[in-house]
């Protein structure tokens, strides 16, 4: 079973990170793969409803501690890597690590973890995991349909441009975490 690990190095867990982690956990479980949030401080406040999501696993230890005896089977998703992730990499790697913080990625690179890139454009964490899983399952990186910097309409007068690359859904829209907006209090 392939494992997708996101290192959580922030002292807090913001609402967008929570949405991404829920999305990654659900998609990983649906795909028959494992998702793990690593390096989680013991005092990090992760809501119980997140911990209860199918496929959500917490690991307090770091990637180095968990995979010290098999780091040759660990792929570090690294924007500075020389090679793109390819479907054939599924034979060589069982674990795919997403750091998010460049200093941390550099640190893991120096410790001997093998790196692969997901292309030149920055992705959100859930998109990066989705793309890596698609590639590991056999789809070429350049064959995945993308939307770069999509404009999201807030209402008829307002929109915002998302500064990331997303996978394009069959209907043409970017695949993003589900967001539910509570109505304002009376």
Short mmCIF file of N, CA and C in Angstrom, two decimals:
data_model
loop_
_atom_site.label_atom_id
_atom_site.label_comp_id
_atom_site.label_asym_id
_atom_site.label_seq_id
_atom_site.Cartn_x
_atom_site.Cartn_y
_atom_site.Cartn_z
N UNK A 1 0.85 -1.18 0.00
CA UNK A 1 0.00 0.00 0.00
C UNK A 1 0.90 1.25 0.00
N UNK A 2 0.64 2.15 -0.91
CA UNK A 2 1.38 3.40 -0.97
C UNK A 2 0.93 4.31 0.16
N UNK A 3 1.89 5.08 0.69
CA UNK A 3 1.62 6.00 1.79
C UNK A 3 2.01 7.40 1.36
N UNK A 4 1.13 8.35 1.64
CA UNK A 4 1.36 9.76 1.34
C UNK A 4 1.45 10.50 2.67
N UNK A 5 2.62 11.10 2.91
CA UNK A 5 2.91 11.74 4.20
C UNK A 5 3.05 13.24 4.00
N UNK A 6 2.31 13.99 4.79
CA UNK A 6 2.46 15.44 4.82
C UNK A 6 3.07 15.79 6.16
N UNK A 7 4.22 16.45 6.11
CA UNK A 7 4.84 16.90 7.35
C UNK A 7 4.19 18.21 7.77
N UNK A 8 3.62 18.20 8.96
CA UNK A 8 2.98 19.41 9.48
C UNK A 8 3.96 20.06 10.46
N UNK A 9 4.56 21.14 10.03
CA UNK A 9 5.60 21.77 10.84
C UNK A 9 5.15 23.09 11.47
N UNK A 10 3.91 23.47 11.26
CA UNK A 10 3.40 24.70 11.84
C UNK A 10 2.96 24.47 13.28
N UNK A 11 3.09 25.50 14.13
CA UNK A 11 2.62 25.35 15.51
C UNK A 11 1.09 25.34 15.62
N UNK A 12 0.41 25.71 14.53
CA UNK A 12 -1.05 25.74 14.51
C UNK A 12 -1.55 24.93 13.30
N UNK A 13 -2.83 24.70 13.28
CA UNK A 13 -3.46 24.03 12.14
C UNK A 13 -4.64 24.88 11.72
N UNK A 14 -4.41 25.71 10.70
CA UNK A 14 -5.43 26.66 10.26
C UNK A 14 -6.57 26.00 9.51
N UNK A 15 -7.63 26.76 9.28
CA UNK A 15 -8.82 26.20 8.64
C UNK A 15 -8.57 25.67 7.22
N UNK A 16 -7.71 26.34 6.43
CA UNK A 16 -7.46 25.84 5.09
C UNK A 16 -6.67 24.54 5.15
N UNK A 17 -5.68 24.46 6.05
CA UNK A 17 -4.92 23.21 6.21
C UNK A 17 -5.85 22.07 6.60
N UNK A 18 -6.78 22.35 7.49
CA UNK A 18 -7.73 21.32 7.91
C UNK A 18 -8.54 20.82 6.71
N UNK A 19 -9.03 21.76 5.87
CA UNK A 19 -9.78 21.35 4.68
C UNK A 19 -8.93 20.49 3.75
N UNK A 20 -7.67 20.88 3.57
CA UNK A 20 -6.78 20.10 2.72
C UNK A 20 -6.54 18.71 3.31
N UNK A 21 -6.28 18.63 4.60
CA UNK A 21 -6.01 17.33 5.24
C UNK A 21 -7.22 16.41 5.15
N UNK A 22 -8.42 16.96 5.35
CA UNK A 22 -9.64 16.15 5.22
C UNK A 22 -9.76 15.62 3.80
N UNK A 23 -9.52 16.48 2.82
CA UNK A 23 -9.60 16.08 1.42
C UNK A 23 -8.60 14.99 1.11
N UNK A 24 -7.35 15.17 1.55
CA UNK A 24 -6.31 14.16 1.29
C UNK A 24 -6.68 12.83 1.95
N UNK A 25 -7.15 12.88 3.19
CA UNK A 25 -7.51 11.65 3.91
C UNK A 25 -8.62 10.89 3.18
N UNK A 26 -9.67 11.60 2.79
CA UNK A 26 -10.80 10.95 2.13
C UNK A 26 -10.38 10.37 0.78
N UNK A 27 -9.65 11.16 -0.02
CA UNK A 27 -9.23 10.68 -1.34
C UNK A 27 -8.26 9.50 -1.22
N UNK A 28 -7.39 9.55 -0.23
CA UNK A 28 -6.44 8.46 -0.03
C UNK A 28 -7.18 7.18 0.36
N UNK A 29 -8.12 7.30 1.28
CA UNK A 29 -8.90 6.13 1.70
C UNK A 29 -9.68 5.56 0.52
N UNK A 30 -10.29 6.44 -0.28
CA UNK A 30 -11.05 5.98 -1.45
C UNK A 30 -10.16 5.27 -2.46
N UNK A 31 -8.89 5.68 -2.55
CA UNK A 31 -7.94 5.09 -3.50
C UNK A 31 -7.25 3.84 -2.94
N UNK A 32 -7.54 3.51 -1.68
CA UNK A 32 -6.89 2.34 -1.08
C UNK A 32 -5.45 2.61 -0.69
N UNK A 33 -5.12 3.88 -0.45
CA UNK A 33 -3.79 4.25 -0.01
C UNK A 33 -3.88 4.85 1.39
N UNK A 34 -2.73 5.09 1.98
CA UNK A 34 -2.69 5.61 3.35
C UNK A 34 -2.23 7.07 3.34
N UNK A 35 -2.85 7.89 4.17
CA UNK A 35 -2.44 9.27 4.39
C UNK A 35 -2.00 9.41 5.84
N UNK A 36 -0.87 10.07 6.04
CA UNK A 36 -0.37 10.29 7.39
C UNK A 36 0.12 11.73 7.51
N UNK A 37 -0.28 12.38 8.56
CA UNK A 37 0.21 13.71 8.91
C UNK A 37 1.31 13.47 9.94
N UNK A 38 2.57 13.82 9.59
CA UNK A 38 3.69 13.52 10.48
C UNK A 38 4.23 14.77 11.14
N UNK A 39 5.12 14.55 12.09
CA UNK A 39 5.76 15.63 12.86
C UNK A 39 4.75 16.50 13.59
N UNK A 40 3.65 15.90 13.98
CA UNK A 40 2.57 16.64 14.64
C UNK A 40 2.92 16.83 16.11
N UNK A 41 3.03 18.07 16.57
CA UNK A 41 3.31 18.30 17.99
C UNK A 41 2.18 17.71 18.85
N UNK A 42 2.54 17.19 20.01
CA UNK A 42 1.54 16.59 20.88
C UNK A 42 0.49 17.61 21.32
N UNK A 43 0.87 18.87 21.40
CA UNK A 43 -0.07 19.89 21.87
C UNK A 43 -0.82 20.59 20.74
N UNK A 44 -0.66 20.11 19.50
CA UNK A 44 -1.38 20.72 18.38
C UNK A 44 -2.86 20.40 18.51
N UNK A 45 -3.68 21.42 18.41
CA UNK A 45 -5.13 21.26 18.56
C UNK A 45 -5.75 20.92 17.21
N UNK A 46 -5.95 19.63 16.99
CA UNK A 46 -6.65 19.18 15.78
C UNK A 46 -8.04 18.77 16.25
N UNK A 47 -9.08 19.38 15.67
CA UNK A 47 -10.44 19.09 16.11
C UNK A 47 -10.78 17.60 16.00
N UNK A 48 -11.61 17.14 16.91
CA UNK A 48 -12.01 15.73 16.94
C UNK A 48 -12.68 15.29 15.63
N UNK A 49 -13.48 16.20 15.00
CA UNK A 49 -14.14 15.82 13.77
C UNK A 49 -13.14 15.54 12.66
N UNK A 50 -11.96 16.17 12.72
CA UNK A 50 -10.91 15.89 11.73
C UNK A 50 -10.27 14.54 12.03
N UNK A 51 -9.97 14.31 13.30
CA UNK A 51 -9.37 13.03 13.70
C UNK A 51 -10.26 11.84 13.35
N UNK A 52 -11.57 12.08 13.27
CA UNK A 52 -12.52 11.01 12.99
C UNK A 52 -12.70 10.75 11.49
N UNK A 53 -12.12 11.57 10.64
CA UNK A 53 -12.27 11.39 9.19
C UNK A 53 -11.60 10.09 8.76
N UNK A 54 -12.31 9.32 7.97
CA UNK A 54 -11.78 8.05 7.45
C UNK A 54 -10.50 8.33 6.68
N UNK A 55 -9.44 7.61 7.03
CA UNK A 55 -8.17 7.76 6.34
C UNK A 55 -7.23 8.78 6.96
N UNK A 56 -7.65 9.46 8.02
CA UNK A 56 -6.80 10.47 8.66
C UNK A 56 -5.96 9.81 9.74
N UNK A 57 -4.64 9.86 9.60
CA UNK A 57 -3.72 9.26 10.57
C UNK A 57 -2.71 10.30 11.03
N UNK A 58 -2.45 10.32 12.32
CA UNK A 58 -1.49 11.25 12.90
C UNK A 58 -0.26 10.49 13.36
N UNK A 59 0.90 11.05 13.07
CA UNK A 59 2.18 10.52 13.55
C UNK A 59 2.94 11.68 14.17
N UNK A 60 3.33 11.51 15.42
CA UNK A 60 4.06 12.58 16.11
C UNK A 60 5.54 12.59 15.75
N UNK A 61 6.05 11.46 15.29
CA UNK A 61 7.46 11.40 14.92
C UNK A 61 7.68 12.01 13.54
N UNK A 62 8.94 12.35 13.27
CA UNK A 62 9.31 12.92 11.98
C UNK A 62 9.49 11.82 10.94
N UNK A 63 9.55 12.24 9.69
CA UNK A 63 9.79 11.30 8.59
C UNK A 63 11.09 10.54 8.81
N UNK A 64 12.12 11.25 9.26
CA UNK A 64 13.42 10.57 9.48
C UNK A 64 13.31 9.47 10.51
N UNK A 65 12.54 9.71 11.57
CA UNK A 65 12.39 8.70 12.62
C UNK A 65 11.54 7.52 12.16
N UNK A 66 10.47 7.81 11.45
CA UNK A 66 9.56 6.74 11.03
C UNK A 66 10.20 5.86 9.95
N UNK A 67 10.91 6.48 9.02
CA UNK A 67 11.41 5.73 7.86
C UNK A 67 12.93 5.63 7.82
N UNK A 68 13.59 5.72 8.97
CA UNK A 68 15.05 5.70 9.01
C UNK A 68 15.65 4.41 8.43
N UNK A 69 14.95 3.30 8.56
CA UNK A 69 15.50 2.03 8.09
C UNK A 69 15.11 1.68 6.65
N UNK A 70 14.32 2.55 6.01
CA UNK A 70 13.91 2.25 4.63
C UNK A 70 13.81 3.52 3.79
N UNK A 71 14.69 4.48 4.05
CA UNK A 71 14.55 5.75 3.35
C UNK A 71 14.79 5.63 1.85
N UNK A 72 15.39 4.54 1.39
CA UNK A 72 15.54 4.34 -0.05
C UNK A 72 14.20 4.07 -0.73
N UNK A 73 13.15 3.77 0.05
CA UNK A 73 11.80 3.54 -0.49
C UNK A 73 10.91 4.78 -0.33
N UNK A 74 11.53 5.88 0.14
CA UNK A 74 10.79 7.13 0.39
C UNK A 74 11.14 8.14 -0.69
N UNK A 75 10.12 8.72 -1.30
CA UNK A 75 10.29 9.75 -2.33
C UNK A 75 9.91 11.11 -1.73
N UNK A 76 10.84 12.03 -1.76
CA UNK A 76 10.62 13.39 -1.28
C UNK A 76 10.15 14.23 -2.46
N UNK A 77 8.94 14.76 -2.39
CA UNK A 77 8.45 15.64 -3.44
C UNK A 77 9.11 16.99 -3.23
N UNK A 78 9.97 17.33 -4.16
CA UNK A 78 10.92 18.43 -3.98
C UNK A 78 10.97 19.29 -5.25
N UNK A 79 10.58 20.57 -5.15
CA UNK A 79 10.61 21.41 -6.35
C UNK A 79 12.01 21.59 -6.93
N UNK A 80 13.05 21.32 -6.16
CA UNK A 80 14.43 21.45 -6.64
C UNK A 80 14.99 20.14 -7.19
N UNK A 81 14.19 19.09 -7.18
CA UNK A 81 14.67 17.79 -7.69
C UNK A 81 14.98 17.89 -9.18
N UNK A 82 15.88 17.06 -9.62
CA UNK A 82 16.30 17.06 -11.03
C UNK A 82 15.32 16.31 -11.93
N UNK A 83 14.62 15.32 -11.36
CA UNK A 83 13.71 14.48 -12.16
C UNK A 83 12.26 14.69 -11.77
N UNK A 84 11.40 14.59 -12.79
CA UNK A 84 9.95 14.63 -12.54
C UNK A 84 9.50 13.26 -12.03
N UNK A 85 8.44 13.24 -11.25
CA UNK A 85 7.83 11.98 -10.82
C UNK A 85 7.25 11.29 -12.07
N UNK A 86 7.49 9.99 -12.18
CA UNK A 86 7.01 9.21 -13.32
C UNK A 86 6.29 7.96 -12.82
N UNK A 87 5.38 7.42 -13.62
CA UNK A 87 4.68 6.19 -13.19
C UNK A 87 5.63 5.06 -12.80
N UNK A 88 6.77 4.96 -13.46
CA UNK A 88 7.73 3.89 -13.15
C UNK A 88 8.28 4.02 -11.72
N UNK A 89 8.21 5.22 -11.15
CA UNK A 89 8.69 5.42 -9.78
C UNK A 89 7.88 4.62 -8.76
N UNK A 90 6.70 4.18 -9.14
CA UNK A 90 5.88 3.36 -8.23
C UNK A 90 6.60 2.07 -7.86
N UNK A 91 7.48 1.60 -8.72
CA UNK A 91 8.24 0.37 -8.42
C UNK A 91 9.29 0.61 -7.34
N UNK A 92 9.84 1.83 -7.29
CA UNK A 92 10.96 2.12 -6.40
C UNK A 92 10.56 2.72 -5.06
N UNK A 93 9.37 3.33 -5.00
CA UNK A 93 8.98 4.05 -3.79
C UNK A 93 7.64 3.55 -3.26
N UNK A 94 7.57 3.49 -1.92
CA UNK A 94 6.33 3.12 -1.24
C UNK A 94 5.73 4.30 -0.49
N UNK A 95 6.58 5.28 -0.18
CA UNK A 95 6.18 6.43 0.64
C UNK A 95 6.52 7.69 -0.12
N UNK A 96 5.59 8.64 -0.12
CA UNK A 96 5.77 9.92 -0.80
C UNK A 96 5.56 11.03 0.21
N UNK A 97 6.61 11.86 0.39
CA UNK A 97 6.61 12.86 1.46
C UNK A 97 6.47 14.25 0.86
N UNK A 98 5.55 15.02 1.44
CA UNK A 98 5.28 16.39 1.05
C UNK A 98 5.60 17.27 2.25
N UNK A 99 6.57 18.18 2.06
CA UNK A 99 7.02 18.98 3.19
C UNK A 99 6.34 20.33 3.28
N UNK A 100 6.30 21.04 2.17
CA UNK A 100 5.64 22.34 2.18
C UNK A 100 6.55 23.49 2.58
N UNK A 101 7.55 23.22 3.41
CA UNK A 101 8.47 24.27 3.81
C UNK A 101 9.80 23.98 3.14
N UNK A 102 10.27 24.92 2.31
CA UNK A 102 11.45 24.65 1.50
C UNK A 102 12.68 24.34 2.33
N UNK A 103 12.87 25.02 3.47
CA UNK A 103 14.02 24.71 4.31
C UNK A 103 13.98 23.26 4.77
N UNK A 104 12.80 22.78 5.09
CA UNK A 104 12.64 21.41 5.55
C UNK A 104 12.90 20.43 4.41
N UNK A 105 12.41 20.75 3.23
CA UNK A 105 12.66 19.90 2.07
C UNK A 105 14.15 19.81 1.80
N UNK A 106 14.83 20.94 1.89
CA UNK A 106 16.29 20.97 1.69
C UNK A 106 17.00 20.12 2.74
N UNK A 107 16.50 20.18 3.97
CA UNK A 107 17.08 19.39 5.06
C UNK A 107 16.93 17.89 4.78
N UNK A 108 15.75 17.48 4.34
CA UNK A 108 15.53 16.06 4.04
C UNK A 108 16.36 15.63 2.84
N UNK A 109 16.51 16.50 1.86
CA UNK A 109 17.36 16.21 0.70
C UNK A 109 18.78 15.93 1.15
N UNK A 110 19.30 16.77 2.06
CA UNK A 110 20.67 16.60 2.56
C UNK A 110 20.83 15.31 3.36
N UNK A 111 19.72 14.81 3.91
CA UNK A 111 19.77 13.56 4.68
C UNK A 111 19.63 12.33 3.80
N UNK A 112 19.61 12.53 2.49
CA UNK A 112 19.65 11.39 1.58
C UNK A 112 18.33 10.91 1.04
N UNK A 113 17.25 11.63 1.26
CA UNK A 113 15.97 11.22 0.68
C UNK A 113 15.97 11.57 -0.81
N UNK A 114 15.52 10.65 -1.63
CA UNK A 114 15.49 10.84 -3.08
C UNK A 114 14.33 11.76 -3.45
N UNK A 115 14.60 12.74 -4.29
CA UNK A 115 13.58 13.70 -4.67
C UNK A 115 13.05 13.53 -6.07
N UNK A 116 11.80 13.94 -6.24
CA UNK A 116 11.16 14.03 -7.54
C UNK A 116 10.32 15.32 -7.55
N UNK A 117 10.16 15.89 -8.74
CA UNK A 117 9.37 17.12 -8.90
C UNK A 117 7.98 16.80 -9.44
N UNK A 118 7.08 17.74 -9.22
CA UNK A 118 5.73 17.65 -9.80
C UNK A 118 5.51 18.78 -10.80
N UNK A 119 6.58 19.21 -11.44
CA UNK A 119 6.46 20.28 -12.42
C UNK A 119 6.86 21.62 -11.85
N UNK A 120 6.81 22.66 -12.69
CA UNK A 120 7.36 23.96 -12.32
C UNK A 120 6.41 24.89 -11.56
N UNK A 121 5.13 24.57 -11.50
CA UNK A 121 4.15 25.49 -10.91
C UNK A 121 3.72 24.97 -9.54
N UNK A 122 3.70 25.88 -8.57
CA UNK A 122 3.34 25.50 -7.20
C UNK A 122 1.90 25.01 -7.12
N UNK A 123 1.71 23.97 -6.31
CA UNK A 123 0.38 23.38 -6.08
C UNK A 123 0.04 23.48 -4.61
N UNK A 124 -1.24 23.44 -4.31
CA UNK A 124 -1.66 23.31 -2.93
C UNK A 124 -1.26 21.90 -2.46
N UNK A 125 -1.26 21.68 -1.17
CA UNK A 125 -0.85 20.37 -0.65
C UNK A 125 -1.77 19.27 -1.13
N UNK A 126 -3.09 19.49 -1.09
CA UNK A 126 -4.00 18.44 -1.54
C UNK A 126 -3.84 18.17 -3.04
N UNK A 127 -3.56 19.20 -3.83
CA UNK A 127 -3.33 18.99 -5.26
C UNK A 127 -2.05 18.20 -5.48
N UNK A 128 -0.98 18.53 -4.76
CA UNK A 128 0.29 17.82 -4.91
C UNK A 128 0.12 16.33 -4.58
N UNK A 129 -0.60 16.02 -3.53
CA UNK A 129 -0.83 14.61 -3.17
C UNK A 129 -1.68 13.94 -4.24
N UNK A 130 -2.72 14.62 -4.71
CA UNK A 130 -3.59 14.07 -5.76
C UNK A 130 -2.78 13.77 -7.02
N UNK A 131 -1.95 14.72 -7.44
CA UNK A 131 -1.14 14.56 -8.65
C UNK A 131 -0.15 13.40 -8.47
N UNK A 132 0.53 13.35 -7.34
CA UNK A 132 1.48 12.26 -7.09
C UNK A 132 0.77 10.91 -7.15
N UNK A 133 -0.40 10.82 -6.55
CA UNK A 133 -1.15 9.56 -6.55
C UNK A 133 -1.54 9.18 -7.99
N UNK A 134 -1.98 10.16 -8.78
CA UNK A 134 -2.35 9.90 -10.17
C UNK A 134 -1.15 9.37 -10.96
N UNK A 135 0.01 9.96 -10.74
CA UNK A 135 1.22 9.53 -11.44
C UNK A 135 1.62 8.13 -10.99
N UNK A 136 1.62 7.89 -9.69
CA UNK A 136 2.00 6.58 -9.16
C UNK A 136 1.04 5.50 -9.67
N UNK A 137 -0.21 5.87 -9.90
CA UNK A 137 -1.20 4.92 -10.43
C UNK A 137 -1.11 4.76 -11.94
N UNK A 138 -0.16 5.48 -12.59
CA UNK A 138 0.09 5.22 -14.00
C UNK A 138 -0.11 6.36 -14.97
N UNK A 139 -0.60 7.49 -14.53
CA UNK A 139 -0.83 8.60 -15.44
C UNK A 139 0.42 9.47 -15.53
N UNK A 140 0.85 9.81 -16.73
CA UNK A 140 2.02 10.67 -16.90
C UNK A 140 1.73 12.07 -16.39
N UNK A 141 2.70 12.68 -15.76
CA UNK A 141 2.55 14.01 -15.17
C UNK A 141 2.05 15.02 -16.20
N UNK A 142 2.57 14.96 -17.41
CA UNK A 142 2.17 15.94 -18.43
C UNK A 142 0.85 15.59 -19.11
N UNK A 143 0.25 14.46 -18.76
CA UNK A 143 -1.05 14.08 -19.32
C UNK A 143 -2.21 14.45 -18.39
N UNK A 144 -1.89 14.91 -17.21
CA UNK A 144 -2.92 15.30 -16.25
C UNK A 144 -3.46 16.67 -16.66
N UNK A 145 -4.79 16.82 -16.72
CA UNK A 145 -5.35 18.12 -17.08
C UNK A 145 -5.27 19.08 -15.87
N UNK A 146 -4.75 20.28 -16.11
CA UNK A 146 -4.57 21.26 -15.04
C UNK A 146 -5.31 22.56 -15.35
N UNK A 147 -5.54 23.31 -14.30
CA UNK A 147 -5.96 24.70 -14.40
C UNK A 147 -4.96 25.49 -13.56
N UNK A 148 -4.30 26.44 -14.18
CA UNK A 148 -3.33 27.28 -13.47
C UNK A 148 -3.98 28.60 -13.08
N UNK A 149 -3.82 28.95 -11.81
CA UNK A 149 -4.28 30.25 -11.28
C UNK A 149 -5.76 30.53 -11.58
N UNK A 150 -6.63 29.62 -11.20
CA UNK A 150 -8.05 29.82 -11.53
C UNK A 150 -8.64 31.01 -10.77
N UNK A 151 -9.61 31.62 -11.40
CA UNK A 151 -10.36 32.71 -10.78
C UNK A 151 -11.61 32.10 -10.15
N UNK A 152 -11.79 32.36 -8.87
CA UNK A 152 -12.92 31.83 -8.12
C UNK A 152 -13.89 32.97 -7.86
N UNK A 153 -15.13 32.80 -8.32
CA UNK A 153 -16.15 33.82 -8.10
C UNK A 153 -16.69 33.68 -6.69
N UNK A 154 -16.66 34.78 -5.96
CA UNK A 154 -17.22 34.82 -4.61
C UNK A 154 -18.70 35.14 -4.70
N UNK A 155 -19.03 36.11 -5.53
CA UNK A 155 -20.41 36.46 -5.85
C UNK A 155 -20.38 37.15 -7.21
N UNK A 156 -21.48 37.77 -7.61
CA UNK A 156 -21.52 38.34 -8.96
C UNK A 156 -20.60 39.54 -9.15
N UNK A 157 -20.11 40.13 -8.04
CA UNK A 157 -19.25 41.31 -8.13
C UNK A 157 -17.81 41.07 -7.70
N UNK A 158 -17.56 39.93 -7.11
CA UNK A 158 -16.24 39.71 -6.52
C UNK A 158 -15.68 38.35 -6.91
N UNK A 159 -14.36 38.34 -7.16
CA UNK A 159 -13.67 37.09 -7.44
C UNK A 159 -12.25 37.19 -6.89
N UNK A 160 -11.61 36.06 -6.81
CA UNK A 160 -10.22 36.04 -6.37
C UNK A 160 -9.45 35.02 -7.23
N UNK A 161 -8.22 35.34 -7.52
CA UNK A 161 -7.39 34.42 -8.28
C UNK A 161 -6.58 33.57 -7.31
N UNK A 162 -6.66 32.27 -7.48
CA UNK A 162 -5.90 31.35 -6.65
C UNK A 162 -4.51 31.20 -7.27
N UNK A 163 -3.45 31.44 -6.50
CA UNK A 163 -2.10 31.46 -7.08
C UNK A 163 -1.42 30.08 -7.16
N UNK A 164 -2.18 29.07 -7.59
CA UNK A 164 -1.68 27.71 -7.61
C UNK A 164 -2.16 26.97 -8.86
N UNK A 165 -1.58 25.81 -9.09
CA UNK A 165 -2.03 24.88 -10.11
C UNK A 165 -2.97 23.88 -9.45
N UNK A 166 -4.06 23.55 -10.15
CA UNK A 166 -5.04 22.57 -9.67
C UNK A 166 -5.28 21.54 -10.77
N UNK A 167 -5.73 20.36 -10.37
CA UNK A 167 -6.18 19.37 -11.34
C UNK A 167 -7.56 19.80 -11.82
N UNK A 168 -7.77 19.66 -13.12
CA UNK A 168 -9.06 20.03 -13.73
C UNK A 168 -10.02 18.84 -13.65
N UNK A 169 -11.20 19.06 -13.10
CA UNK A 169 -12.23 18.02 -13.02
C UNK A 169 -12.85 17.81 -14.40
N UNK A 170 -13.60 16.73 -14.54
CA UNK A 170 -14.23 16.41 -15.82
C UNK A 170 -15.12 17.54 -16.33
N UNK A 171 -15.72 18.28 -15.41
CA UNK A 171 -16.59 19.39 -15.80
C UNK A 171 -15.85 20.69 -16.11
N UNK A 172 -14.52 20.66 -15.98
CA UNK A 172 -13.72 21.83 -16.31
C UNK A 172 -13.34 22.72 -15.14
N UNK A 173 -13.88 22.46 -13.98
CA UNK A 173 -13.57 23.27 -12.81
C UNK A 173 -12.36 22.69 -12.07
N UNK A 174 -11.67 23.53 -11.28
CA UNK A 174 -10.54 23.01 -10.50
C UNK A 174 -11.03 22.14 -9.35
N UNK A 175 -10.28 21.07 -9.05
CA UNK A 175 -10.62 20.23 -7.91
C UNK A 175 -10.01 20.88 -6.67
N UNK A 176 -10.87 21.23 -5.73
CA UNK A 176 -10.46 21.91 -4.49
C UNK A 176 -11.18 21.27 -3.32
N UNK A 177 -10.68 21.52 -2.10
CA UNK A 177 -11.41 21.03 -0.93
C UNK A 177 -12.82 21.61 -0.89
N UNK A 178 -13.74 20.81 -0.38
CA UNK A 178 -15.11 21.29 -0.21
C UNK A 178 -15.12 22.32 0.92
N UNK A 179 -15.74 23.44 0.64
CA UNK A 179 -15.84 24.50 1.63
C UNK A 179 -17.31 24.72 1.93
N UNK A 180 -17.65 24.64 3.19
CA UNK A 180 -19.01 24.97 3.57
C UNK A 180 -18.95 26.29 4.35
N UNK A 181 -19.80 27.19 3.95
CA UNK A 181 -19.78 28.51 4.56
C UNK A 181 -21.02 28.61 5.45
N UNK A 182 -20.78 28.83 6.72
CA UNK A 182 -21.88 28.99 7.67
C UNK A 182 -22.48 30.38 7.49
N UNK A 183 -23.80 30.46 7.61
CA UNK A 183 -24.41 31.79 7.49
C UNK A 183 -23.97 32.69 8.66
N UNK A 184 -23.90 34.00 8.44
CA UNK A 184 -23.50 34.88 9.53
C UNK A 184 -24.52 34.83 10.65
N UNK A 185 -24.07 35.06 11.90
CA UNK A 185 -25.02 35.03 13.02
C UNK A 185 -26.03 36.17 12.89
N UNK A 186 -27.23 35.94 13.41
CA UNK A 186 -28.30 36.97 13.28
C UNK A 186 -27.96 38.24 14.05
#
